[in-house]
């Protein structure tokens, strides 16, 4: 069952753990919230019938347990070695959200999940660690560590997605690349990174739900998908939006972050982020061209069976195309 009672209970508990971590006033409460989030996410992604999902759940548990252990150990030493403890906590939070150089587990765990669980991993599960790490930017050592992690995440996220045939790994490396933008916007101000995260979560959800409806997990699945041209077109526009192509919605948060970085004179980091975005756009365009030009023959009854998802398609259209309306709204205002 997709929405069984126990899964609903674990999902609500997962959200509660995230809210507890974000609103906590001490590292102990933050750790409790992270553990509640972890213990709720593991039953959601594990499965008795699918060994790959169980393996992904075990890998995720071990990594998150290591990060939680580092947080507990470092928080006890805050009064003695404050700078070292805060730096260790920042490393643990970077490990928990899969930022470079602690990204090694993220694509492997993504590969063992279905699209619904992968959506949670790329959006909700990053929320609490990112809020907690934003509280550490006042420390100079943490600031340098976050900036270095953002630079490496931009490079690894762009290069790692090349020559990948798995759609889940492509979105995993894309998520690592987007984390670099969010980390740099976090160093500037909280408003810009929250805007970036919300828009990124909406666009990523639209892509994963479209792939879920097509049951596409690899290039070949997307090419041979028995669906209408409209569904493939929506999928391609969603990918372009995630890559930050200017007419689409994904360009808006990157535009905001670029303006803030220019204002703060982070020119070298901005050039690195823009160059990495060009590389990610390359493999999005490669995926789009392959999917559209190598279409599988379709039957008429297949196209007529997609009317059920038409309201969902309209929502996905709006998520990725409302960026086209922004210049008109600014002109009217």
PDB file of N, CA and C in Angstrom, residues 115 167-168 170-171 204-218 221-222 231-232 234-236 238-239 242 287 291 316:
ATOM      1  N   UNK A 115      10.995   6.527  -6.458  1.00  0.00           N
ATOM      2  CA  UNK A 115      10.973   7.987  -6.635  1.00  0.00           C
ATOM      3  C   UNK A 115      10.353   8.725  -5.453  1.00  0.00           C
ATOM      4  N   UNK A 167      18.715   7.619 -13.915  1.00  0.00           N
ATOM      5  CA  UNK A 167      18.083   8.912 -13.640  1.00  0.00           C
ATOM      6  C   UNK A 167      18.201   9.280 -12.165  1.00  0.00           C
ATOM      7  N   UNK A 168      18.175   8.292 -11.283  1.00  0.00           N
ATOM      8  CA  UNK A 168      18.295   8.584  -9.853  1.00  0.00           C
ATOM      9  C   UNK A 168      19.691   9.098  -9.511  1.00  0.00           C
ATOM     10  N   UNK A 170      21.641  10.693 -11.643  1.00  0.00           N
ATOM     11  CA  UNK A 170      21.731  12.027 -12.230  1.00  0.00           C
ATOM     12  C   UNK A 170      21.111  13.054 -11.295  1.00  0.00           C
ATOM     13  N   UNK A 171      19.942  12.743 -10.748  1.00  0.00           N
ATOM     14  CA  UNK A 171      19.307  13.682  -9.822  1.00  0.00           C
ATOM     15  C   UNK A 171      20.069  13.772  -8.501  1.00  0.00           C
ATOM     16  N   UNK A 204      12.138  19.772  -8.006  1.00  0.00           N
ATOM     17  CA  UNK A 204      12.568  18.385  -7.871  1.00  0.00           C
ATOM     18  C   UNK A 204      11.378  17.453  -7.688  1.00  0.00           C
ATOM     19  N   UNK A 205      10.398  17.871  -6.893  1.00  0.00           N
ATOM     20  CA  UNK A 205       9.201  17.053  -6.708  1.00  0.00           C
ATOM     21  C   UNK A 205       8.449  16.868  -8.009  1.00  0.00           C
ATOM     22  N   UNK A 206       8.360  17.930  -8.810  1.00  0.00           N
ATOM     23  CA  UNK A 206       7.659  17.808 -10.096  1.00  0.00           C
ATOM     24  C   UNK A 206       8.366  16.810 -11.007  1.00  0.00           C
ATOM     25  N   UNK A 207       9.711  16.806 -11.006  1.00  0.00           N
ATOM     26  CA  UNK A 207      10.454  15.864 -11.854  1.00  0.00           C
ATOM     27  C   UNK A 207      10.281  14.434 -11.366  1.00  0.00           C
ATOM     28  N   UNK A 208      10.470  14.220 -10.074  1.00  0.00           N
ATOM     29  CA  UNK A 208      10.399  12.853  -9.546  1.00  0.00           C
ATOM     30  C   UNK A 208       8.995  12.270  -9.683  1.00  0.00           C
ATOM     31  N   UNK A 209       7.972  13.093  -9.515  1.00  0.00           N
ATOM     32  CA  UNK A 209       6.614  12.575  -9.669  1.00  0.00           C
ATOM     33  C   UNK A 209       6.297  12.243 -11.126  1.00  0.00           C
ATOM     34  N   UNK A 210       6.840  13.010 -12.045  1.00  0.00           N
ATOM     35  CA  UNK A 210       6.668  12.685 -13.465  1.00  0.00           C
ATOM     36  C   UNK A 210       7.382  11.382 -13.814  1.00  0.00           C
ATOM     37  N   UNK A 211       8.605  11.223 -13.320  1.00  0.00           N
ATOM     38  CA  UNK A 211       9.321   9.968 -13.552  1.00  0.00           C
ATOM     39  C   UNK A 211       8.616   8.798 -12.870  1.00  0.00           C
ATOM     40  N   UNK A 212       8.012   9.050 -11.704  1.00  0.00           N
ATOM     41  CA  UNK A 212       7.271   8.000 -11.014  1.00  0.00           C
ATOM     42  C   UNK A 212       6.044   7.572 -11.816  1.00  0.00           C
ATOM     43  N   UNK A 213       5.351   8.557 -12.412  1.00  0.00           N
ATOM     44  CA  UNK A 213       4.184   8.208 -13.225  1.00  0.00           C
ATOM     45  C   UNK A 213       4.576   7.448 -14.484  1.00  0.00           C
ATOM     46  N   UNK A 214       5.769   7.728 -15.012  1.00  0.00           N
ATOM     47  CA  UNK A 214       6.264   7.009 -16.188  1.00  0.00           C
ATOM     48  C   UNK A 214       6.984   5.721 -15.823  1.00  0.00           C
ATOM     49  N   UNK A 215       7.270   5.518 -14.521  1.00  0.00           N
ATOM     50  CA  UNK A 215       8.075   4.381 -14.056  1.00  0.00           C
ATOM     51  C   UNK A 215       9.419   4.336 -14.790  1.00  0.00           C
ATOM     52  N   UNK A 216      10.045   5.497 -14.883  1.00  0.00           N
ATOM     53  CA  UNK A 216      11.329   5.631 -15.578  1.00  0.00           C
ATOM     54  C   UNK A 216      12.434   5.761 -14.546  1.00  0.00           C
ATOM     55  N   UNK A 217      13.410   4.832 -14.599  1.00  0.00           N
ATOM     56  CA  UNK A 217      14.548   4.856 -13.690  1.00  0.00           C
ATOM     57  C   UNK A 217      15.885   4.932 -14.433  1.00  0.00           C
ATOM     58  N   UNK A 218      15.860   4.672 -15.743  1.00  0.00           N
ATOM     59  CA  UNK A 218      17.071   4.724 -16.558  1.00  0.00           C
ATOM     60  C   UNK A 218      16.757   5.420 -17.878  1.00  0.00           C
ATOM     61  N   UNK A 221      14.356   3.472 -20.010  1.00  0.00           N
ATOM     62  CA  UNK A 221      12.954   3.545 -19.592  1.00  0.00           C
ATOM     63  C   UNK A 221      12.283   4.814 -20.094  1.00  0.00           C
ATOM     64  N   UNK A 222      13.024   5.911 -20.076  1.00  0.00           N
ATOM     65  CA  UNK A 222      12.457   7.181 -20.529  1.00  0.00           C
ATOM     66  C   UNK A 222      12.262   7.189 -22.041  1.00  0.00           C
ATOM     67  N   UNK A 231       3.628  14.322 -22.045  1.00  0.00           N
ATOM     68  CA  UNK A 231       4.280  13.921 -20.794  1.00  0.00           C
ATOM     69  C   UNK A 231       5.795  14.047 -20.907  1.00  0.00           C
ATOM     70  N   UNK A 232       6.353  13.635 -22.048  1.00  0.00           N
ATOM     71  CA  UNK A 232       7.795  13.761 -22.229  1.00  0.00           C
ATOM     72  C   UNK A 232       8.212  15.227 -22.297  1.00  0.00           C
ATOM     73  N   UNK A 234       6.736  17.752 -20.787  1.00  0.00           N
ATOM     74  CA  UNK A 234       6.706  18.288 -19.423  1.00  0.00           C
ATOM     75  C   UNK A 234       7.956  17.848 -18.660  1.00  0.00           C
ATOM     76  N   UNK A 235       8.351  16.590 -18.845  1.00  0.00           N
ATOM     77  CA  UNK A 235       9.546  16.085 -18.158  1.00  0.00           C
ATOM     78  C   UNK A 235      10.786  16.861 -18.584  1.00  0.00           C
ATOM     79  N   UNK A 236      10.889  17.148 -19.876  1.00  0.00           N
ATOM     80  CA  UNK A 236      12.070  17.857 -20.359  1.00  0.00           C
ATOM     81  C   UNK A 236      12.094  19.298 -19.854  1.00  0.00           C
ATOM     82  N   UNK A 238      10.807  20.307 -17.099  1.00  0.00           N
ATOM     83  CA  UNK A 238      11.150  20.236 -15.677  1.00  0.00           C
ATOM     84  C   UNK A 238      12.656  20.089 -15.489  1.00  0.00           C
ATOM     85  N   UNK A 239      13.309  19.291 -16.336  1.00  0.00           N
ATOM     86  CA  UNK A 239      14.763  19.139 -16.255  1.00  0.00           C
ATOM     87  C   UNK A 239      15.467  20.455 -16.588  1.00  0.00           C
ATOM     88  N   UNK A 242      15.183  22.641 -13.616  1.00  0.00           N
ATOM     89  CA  UNK A 242      16.115  22.249 -12.556  1.00  0.00           C
ATOM     90  C   UNK A 242      17.537  22.694 -12.873  1.00  0.00           C
ATOM     91  N   UNK A 287      19.998  14.247 -22.086  1.00  0.00           N
ATOM     92  CA  UNK A 287      18.887  13.376 -21.726  1.00  0.00           C
ATOM     93  C   UNK A 287      17.621  13.744 -22.497  1.00  0.00           C
ATOM     94  N   UNK A 291      15.634  11.418 -25.257  1.00  0.00           N
ATOM     95  CA  UNK A 291      14.267  11.002 -24.968  1.00  0.00           C
ATOM     96  C   UNK A 291      13.304  11.383 -26.085  1.00  0.00           C
ATOM     97  N   UNK A 316       2.319  20.474 -12.543  1.00  0.00           N
ATOM     98  CA  UNK A 316       3.729  20.405 -12.906  1.00  0.00           C
ATOM     99  C   UNK A 316       4.080  21.485 -13.929  1.00  0.00           C
TER     100      UNK A 316
END
